[in-house]
Amino acid sequence: MPLVTPWSRFVQRQADSAAWQRWTCLGLLAPTALVAATTDAGFLANLLLIIVSALAADAIAAWLRGISPGAVLADYSALSFALMFALTLAAEAPWWLGMSGAVFGLFIAKQAFGGHGEYLFQPLAAAYVFTRLGFPEFSGPSLMDTATAALCADIPATALIALALLTGALPLLILKAVDWRIPGVVFLTLILSLALSRSIDPPLWAFNTIIFTAQPSLLLVILFVATDPVTSPVTARGRSLFALLIALPMAVGAWTVDLTTAMAIVLLANFLTPLIDLMCRPRIFGHQNRGSVFLD
Amino acid sequence: MPFDDFARLILAQAFTNNIVLIQLLGVSAFFAFSRDLRQALEVAVFSALLLLVTTAIGMPLLRWGLHPLGLRSLDLVLLAGLGAGLTRFFVVWVESHLPLSRRRHGVGLYLAGSNGAIIGFALQSSRAESPYVLTLIAALGTSLGLALFLIAFTALRQRLDKIDAPTAFRGAPLLLISAGLVAMSLMALRLPA
Amino acid sequence: MIVNKRLLLRAKHGAFSRAGGMKLTSTKAAALRCGISSMPPPPRLFLEVADHRSRPAALLVKAGDKVRKFQQLSRTVDLSQAPVFSPLSATVAAISRDAHTRRTTIRLDILASDENAESETLPPLTDYGSLTAAQITERIAILGVSGLGGRGMPVAHKLAAAKKRRVQQLIINAVESDPDISADEAMIRERSKAVVEGARILQRASSAERCGIAISKEKKAAIAALRAALAGSDIELLILPTHYPLGEEHRLIYALFGTETAPSASILDAGFLCFNAATAHAVALAVNRGEPMISRIVSVDGPTPLRPQNCEVLFGTPIWHLLEVCGADPAQKDRTLINGSMRGQLLENTQAVVHSGVRGVRILDASELLQSDELERNCINCGHCVSACPVNLQPQALFRASRARDTFQLAALGLEDCIDCGLCDQVCPSHLPLRDYFGAGRSEMRLWQGSVDRADHFRNRFDAHQARAERKLRRPQSVALAARQSDSKTEFSRTSAKAEIAAAVARVKARRAERAEDQGSPRKDDD
Amino acid sequence: MAADLVNWIGWLLSAALGLWLLVRLVAYLRLQIPRQQALVIKIDRVLPQTQCGKCGYPGCRPYAEAIAAGAAINRCPPGGHRTIVALARLLNEQPRPLDPAHGDIEPSQVAFIREDECIGCMKCIRACPVDAILGSGKLMHTVIASECTGCDLCVEPCPVDCIDIIPDLEPAQVSLPHRRVDNPLDELEAQP
């Protein structure tokens, strides 16, 4: 007998992970359109190439594993990867850069670990860091950050893109597809550090005065990459700690924060996620203590 | 010394200059890796202590003992001897107090795995011209980085055991891919902006 | 009657949403529209008797016997099992035992005429107040009353366990938080007097200091009926908000009294005792009227040809007979769900019958049928199950550990504390059948725990064996030693000579005893 | 002035952090010592306690002691794959398939005395490590099935060979409904 699961009509809001990915893609459409409007047709060609190679990479990986490619593509994770990855590329990136990044991200960082849901490092962050380290000559600031053409009268294009990213992330936050704590804690930490650095004179720490409208790419990292539930911890406490781990290096300013550093910091935080998950297990109902980190 | 410099030194040694991932010293620790967090914690603590003690003793011996005598060629021999002796001392203590570690044949092997890092750091610091106290602080940062790396990697490995990865990638390949991704991210932190 | 309003106040301040679990959409209304319907007796009944500790149950009838209504059919060894009674006058058509499920099935062919029906009941009581707690328990045990909350534990067994500990609070659980089962609610609406009576009897039998009937606030008609029945009584009416899974006893106690008890442990340890409302009703019938337990109320629900209702069903009625009587389409046999959508199971055996653990049956709607292979996606670690879990487990980690058959991690993550409420399963955005995975993990754990328990038993026996062997070796020596000591202390005298002779005799005796023991009775002085 | 303050706060905080780490570590190590002393008991709990001696040691406890001292973990046929996996996990080793020199894995079994052939010699009763055989001199013996470990130590002493080892219960199987990832138990079971 085939196994049948009663889909509950009792839970008031049935969530669906494929729908979340669709919302992610939808949310990325507006920023992509804005970037496309501020640059030449090269970006669109690049975007198309990345999308095709990302979908092909996922399909080939599925075929190699003997899974039907349709089932793998149906979760839209390759598409959302491609959209985000195209946004992070620099103006001088040649056509093969995005392609190789997509193939690296999806083959090595995602499918080698077993595909969507199983990977331990965010594929987009891995792909970006890979292109940045492998081909440093083509890796300037991303197209989002360099958009200069004025679309509206006095609003800079970067601010518009940032706004589009924020609104794109909004449905995900409302659907609880991503936890509000991660962007929340990051923003709070950055704002606090900014306030602190202003109040101390002379500034002891070289606080980064990050203005996100000037760097929409950072916003992309915080709203879409760091919040990926697959690579972030699972409990509320764990997520707050994770966000703090991402925000503190940015705030302290041991490094100048640009897109590369932000992606690298996210990857490092992903590295610590399993440990955070072990440390932040909640106390089981009716038990005196929290479970041991050592799981015994 | 202002706290700022101290924090920077510690952070740089622990992360951006991570002894295993960036300097590729003691990479053998990867292969001796266990899935047991408890054991990883023990090994991490002992490695960190060993690194501190070896540097604290070995660095002055080399810098103010062997180098003025022109015996630089003996650096490695002396440090290896010192490291091995201290490791032995630790192993004897651990085995007499923690019998589970003895059964696992573990501690000696794992400490030997991170010995490259321990000796490597002592050697580096003896050749650099930084003052003694700064060297000790750097050693502290390095040992913290080593310990954190060992512990986090064990937790990562526990997760790796449970994922539904393609057969060809199970075990060591994924371990190396993960280590590579972490190393890449640390290298990216060192890139000029 | 005292109404506890504190709980509703707490609900208003969100204490329940913080405490895990959630509010579910209820589908009870359709079945509650009509009262309890009684079902015409089926032509055949199949009564199941479980084995008692790997020994086939002792039956009091054989094939071909004629049995009367209420006649006892099986004998029990101890309180952990309840005897089985014939629900109607019938002929025993066949008796068969299934070695795999370890159950004996008695097939009864019902006789058309139902003469001398009541002859097997115990004499009815006018006043149970004249009985002691032990006598009440005995009466309940004889009449085979089992819990009707789902696990089917004999009431007398629970009462006996409660006797060893001091019970402070008795709770009659009428919460029934499952969104699609309304059997208890329908019963209380019509039979609230008997429920309250049963609560009083159970309070007396368990010597509990306080007694309360817990019910959720949306059951307005049932609450009104209970209020009327409770007038002038000191039994508390505990009105809770509508919240799943408040019906689970550990969660219920937390909601009512703020006492946390681990779901893997018994609530008796914390001084609580909990019975289902339907159980209280059955207890009242048994103690007052002397009737054994032969039927229960089952919630029947399903798509249109079937009329949703609450049916009083005799034990042993085939579930599909019940559904057909209620109008179900026989083509839908493979989508029968017992005990509700949240905690229930798909019925794999279409021959299954109604027993004390069947609270509701439901035929799944076509829209609810999902081939999980098509739908099941990867776990994306979203954490929805973690926030839904009322006992703070980590279902996503349990899922990974079940998938990897890691018994030890399952234990460390607390699978034993899982109350199987099914919320994680329902909220999962990747539609993972988490409860199925946990079920597999649980049986994996039980398998290992069983072998560990067996090993512990063997170790004890081996240790006893070794200890006895050691005693045997030591005994002659100690006698000799005692003799030598008395020798060295005193010089030769008549008394010391006597002692020496006595010692020698003792030595010989000991040796002879040892030889006799070697050949003959081995356990003479060891047990 | 403010800079000095922040400087001091930083030092204090890091000193406190260091101290806290140190205290936690010392507490952890102190806790670890009694924990690990119980290693033999921990190993013994995982062994099936058949006392059959198939591992080459006279009983389960001696084997547990030997394991604690360094013996191989794959010598216990009655425990089967689950015991090997449990030991491997406890000792943090790779699970290895059962050493065939010590026998094959069999499902749970019990001894059975063919009672009409029994001469009542008491030899099996003396051999039984868990007193699972009942009987007396020149009278028939029988095995209490629920107490029998199936160690077959009684088979050899019997002068008339009237003891059989028969399977006890059918082995329980756990079937996972869906996908299953690789795990040591499956790997061991898959081996020929």
Short mmCIF file of C-alpha atoms in Angstrom, two decimals, chain A residues 74-256:
data_model
loop_
_atom_site.label_atom_id
_atom_site.label_comp_id
_atom_site.label_asym_id
_atom_site.label_seq_id
_atom_site.Cartn_x
_atom_site.Cartn_y
_atom_site.Cartn_z
CA ALA A 74 10.71 21.75 -8.46
CA ASP A 75 11.96 23.22 -5.20
CA TYR A 76 13.13 26.38 -7.04
CA SER A 77 16.34 26.52 -5.05
CA ALA A 78 18.52 26.56 -8.16
CA LEU A 79 16.55 29.44 -9.61
CA SER A 80 16.78 31.56 -6.48
CA PHE A 81 20.49 30.78 -6.33
CA ALA A 82 20.95 31.95 -9.90
CA LEU A 83 19.05 35.19 -9.37
CA MET A 84 21.04 36.07 -6.28
CA PHE A 85 24.32 35.09 -7.83
CA ALA A 86 23.73 37.26 -10.89
CA LEU A 87 23.10 40.23 -8.60
CA THR A 88 26.44 39.80 -6.85
CA LEU A 89 28.55 39.78 -10.01
CA ALA A 90 30.80 42.68 -10.85
CA ALA A 91 30.51 44.78 -13.96
CA GLU A 92 33.76 43.47 -15.41
CA ALA A 93 32.85 39.82 -14.94
CA PRO A 94 33.27 37.82 -18.16
CA TRP A 95 30.52 35.48 -19.28
CA TRP A 96 32.22 32.33 -17.99
CA LEU A 97 32.71 33.67 -14.48
CA GLY A 98 29.10 33.49 -13.47
CA MET A 99 28.78 30.12 -15.09
CA SER A 100 31.76 28.63 -13.29
CA GLY A 101 30.58 30.14 -10.01
CA ALA A 102 27.15 28.62 -10.44
CA VAL A 103 28.60 25.24 -11.28
CA PHE A 104 30.92 25.37 -8.28
CA GLY A 105 28.18 26.50 -5.93
CA LEU A 106 25.65 23.94 -7.04
CA PHE A 107 27.94 20.98 -7.63
CA ILE A 108 30.44 21.32 -4.82
CA ALA A 109 28.66 23.28 -2.14
CA LYS A 110 25.16 21.92 -2.67
CA GLN A 111 24.84 18.65 -4.55
CA ALA A 112 27.99 17.06 -3.14
CA PHE A 113 26.39 17.38 0.27
CA GLY A 114 23.16 15.85 -0.94
CA GLY A 115 21.22 18.73 -2.41
CA HIS A 116 18.75 21.21 -1.00
CA GLY A 117 18.35 20.91 2.73
CA GLU A 118 21.45 18.86 3.30
CA TYR A 119 24.25 21.31 2.54
CA LEU A 120 26.20 22.77 5.42
CA PHE A 121 27.58 25.86 3.70
CA GLN A 122 25.42 28.35 1.89
CA PRO A 123 26.05 27.60 -1.82
CA LEU A 124 25.75 31.23 -2.86
CA ALA A 125 28.34 32.38 -0.31
CA ALA A 126 30.61 29.51 -1.32
CA ALA A 127 30.22 30.30 -5.02
CA TYR A 128 30.89 33.99 -4.49
CA VAL A 129 33.96 33.42 -2.35
CA PHE A 130 35.16 30.92 -4.92
CA THR A 131 34.93 33.34 -7.84
CA ARG A 132 36.44 36.08 -5.76
CA LEU A 133 39.47 34.00 -4.76
CA GLY A 134 39.83 32.19 -8.05
CA PHE A 135 39.56 35.16 -10.37
CA PRO A 136 40.47 38.23 -8.36
CA GLU A 137 41.03 40.28 -11.49
CA PHE A 138 37.33 40.20 -12.38
CA SER A 139 35.89 40.84 -8.99
CA GLY A 140 35.10 44.43 -8.41
CA PRO A 141 32.13 45.64 -6.39
CA SER A 142 28.86 44.14 -7.47
CA LEU A 143 26.55 45.73 -10.00
CA MET A 144 24.08 46.53 -7.23
CA ASP A 145 26.58 48.71 -5.42
CA THR A 146 27.85 50.52 -8.49
CA ALA A 147 24.49 51.38 -9.97
CA THR A 148 24.67 55.10 -10.55
CA ALA A 149 22.09 55.91 -13.16
CA ALA A 150 19.35 57.92 -11.57
CA LEU A 151 16.05 56.18 -12.06
CA CYS A 152 13.84 58.50 -10.11
CA ALA A 153 14.56 62.16 -9.78
CA ASP A 154 16.72 62.37 -6.67
CA ILE A 155 16.77 58.89 -5.16
CA PRO A 156 20.04 57.10 -5.87
CA ALA A 157 19.70 53.78 -7.67
CA THR A 158 21.38 51.88 -4.83
CA ALA A 159 18.74 53.09 -2.41
CA LEU A 160 16.03 51.89 -4.74
CA ILE A 161 17.64 48.47 -5.05
CA ALA A 162 17.99 48.27 -1.28
CA LEU A 163 14.33 49.13 -0.91
CA ALA A 164 13.40 46.47 -3.45
CA LEU A 165 15.44 43.90 -1.55
CA LEU A 166 13.73 44.81 1.70
CA THR A 167 10.27 44.50 0.22
CA GLY A 168 11.30 41.27 -1.47
CA ALA A 169 12.29 39.80 1.88
CA LEU A 170 9.11 40.97 3.56
CA PRO A 171 6.84 38.08 2.43
CA LEU A 172 9.45 35.59 3.59
CA LEU A 173 9.51 37.19 7.02
CA ILE A 174 5.73 37.23 7.18
CA LEU A 175 5.47 33.58 6.12
CA LYS A 176 8.14 32.75 8.69
CA ALA A 177 10.16 31.18 5.93
CA VAL A 178 13.12 32.98 7.42
CA ASP A 179 13.51 33.96 11.01
CA TRP A 180 13.22 37.66 11.71
CA ARG A 181 15.80 37.29 14.43
CA ILE A 182 18.70 36.94 12.03
CA PRO A 183 18.28 40.24 10.15
CA GLY A 184 16.88 41.79 13.32
CA VAL A 185 19.87 41.03 15.49
CA VAL A 186 22.32 41.97 12.75
CA PHE A 187 20.69 45.36 12.18
CA LEU A 188 20.36 46.02 15.89
CA THR A 189 24.00 45.21 16.52
CA LEU A 190 25.14 47.40 13.67
CA ILE A 191 22.97 50.31 14.76
CA LEU A 192 24.15 50.00 18.35
CA SER A 193 27.77 49.88 17.29
CA LEU A 194 27.23 52.88 15.10
CA ALA A 195 25.71 54.79 17.99
CA LEU A 196 28.54 53.72 20.27
CA SER A 197 31.23 54.74 17.84
CA ARG A 198 29.65 58.16 17.44
CA SER A 199 29.44 58.71 21.16
CA ILE A 200 33.10 57.90 21.88
CA ASP A 201 35.51 60.60 20.96
CA PRO A 202 38.17 59.84 19.79
CA PRO A 203 36.83 56.58 18.40
CA LEU A 204 38.72 53.70 19.94
CA TRP A 205 37.41 51.11 17.55
CA ALA A 206 37.41 51.66 13.86
CA PHE A 207 33.69 51.09 13.64
CA ASN A 208 32.37 50.66 10.19
CA THR A 209 29.79 53.23 9.49
CA ILE A 210 27.84 51.02 7.24
CA ILE A 211 25.17 52.70 5.30
CA PHE A 212 23.22 50.00 3.66
CA THR A 213 21.75 52.14 0.97
CA ALA A 214 25.26 52.52 -0.29
CA GLN A 215 25.80 48.77 -0.28
CA PRO A 216 22.66 46.86 -1.24
CA SER A 217 24.83 43.79 -1.64
CA LEU A 218 25.28 43.65 2.13
CA LEU A 219 21.54 43.81 2.47
CA LEU A 220 21.30 40.85 0.12
CA VAL A 221 23.71 38.91 2.31
CA ILE A 222 21.85 39.70 5.50
CA LEU A 223 18.33 39.22 4.18
CA PHE A 224 18.76 36.31 1.78
CA VAL A 225 22.04 34.52 2.39
CA ALA A 226 22.53 34.57 6.14
CA THR A 227 18.87 33.77 6.74
CA ASP A 228 18.93 30.56 4.69
CA PRO A 229 17.33 28.18 7.19
CA VAL A 230 19.32 25.22 5.91
CA THR A 231 22.59 26.66 7.09
CA SER A 232 21.43 28.60 10.12
CA PRO A 233 20.71 27.11 13.52
CA VAL A 234 17.26 25.89 14.28
CA THR A 235 16.30 27.34 17.65
CA ALA A 236 15.50 30.97 18.35
CA ARG A 237 18.44 31.32 20.72
CA GLY A 238 20.73 29.65 18.27
CA ARG A 239 19.63 31.98 15.51
CA SER A 240 20.21 35.04 17.63
CA LEU A 241 23.68 33.80 18.51
CA PHE A 242 24.33 33.06 14.85
CA ALA A 243 23.25 36.55 13.87
CA LEU A 244 25.45 38.02 16.57
CA LEU A 245 28.39 36.04 15.22
CA ILE A 246 27.75 37.55 11.81
CA ALA A 247 27.15 41.07 13.06
CA LEU A 248 30.03 41.42 15.52
CA PRO A 249 32.90 41.08 13.04
CA MET A 250 31.11 43.55 10.79
CA ALA A 251 30.60 45.96 13.65
CA VAL A 252 34.00 45.64 15.26
CA GLY A 253 35.70 46.48 12.02
CA ALA A 254 38.61 44.12 12.20
CA TRP A 255 37.95 43.96 8.47
CA THR A 256 36.60 46.46 6.05
#
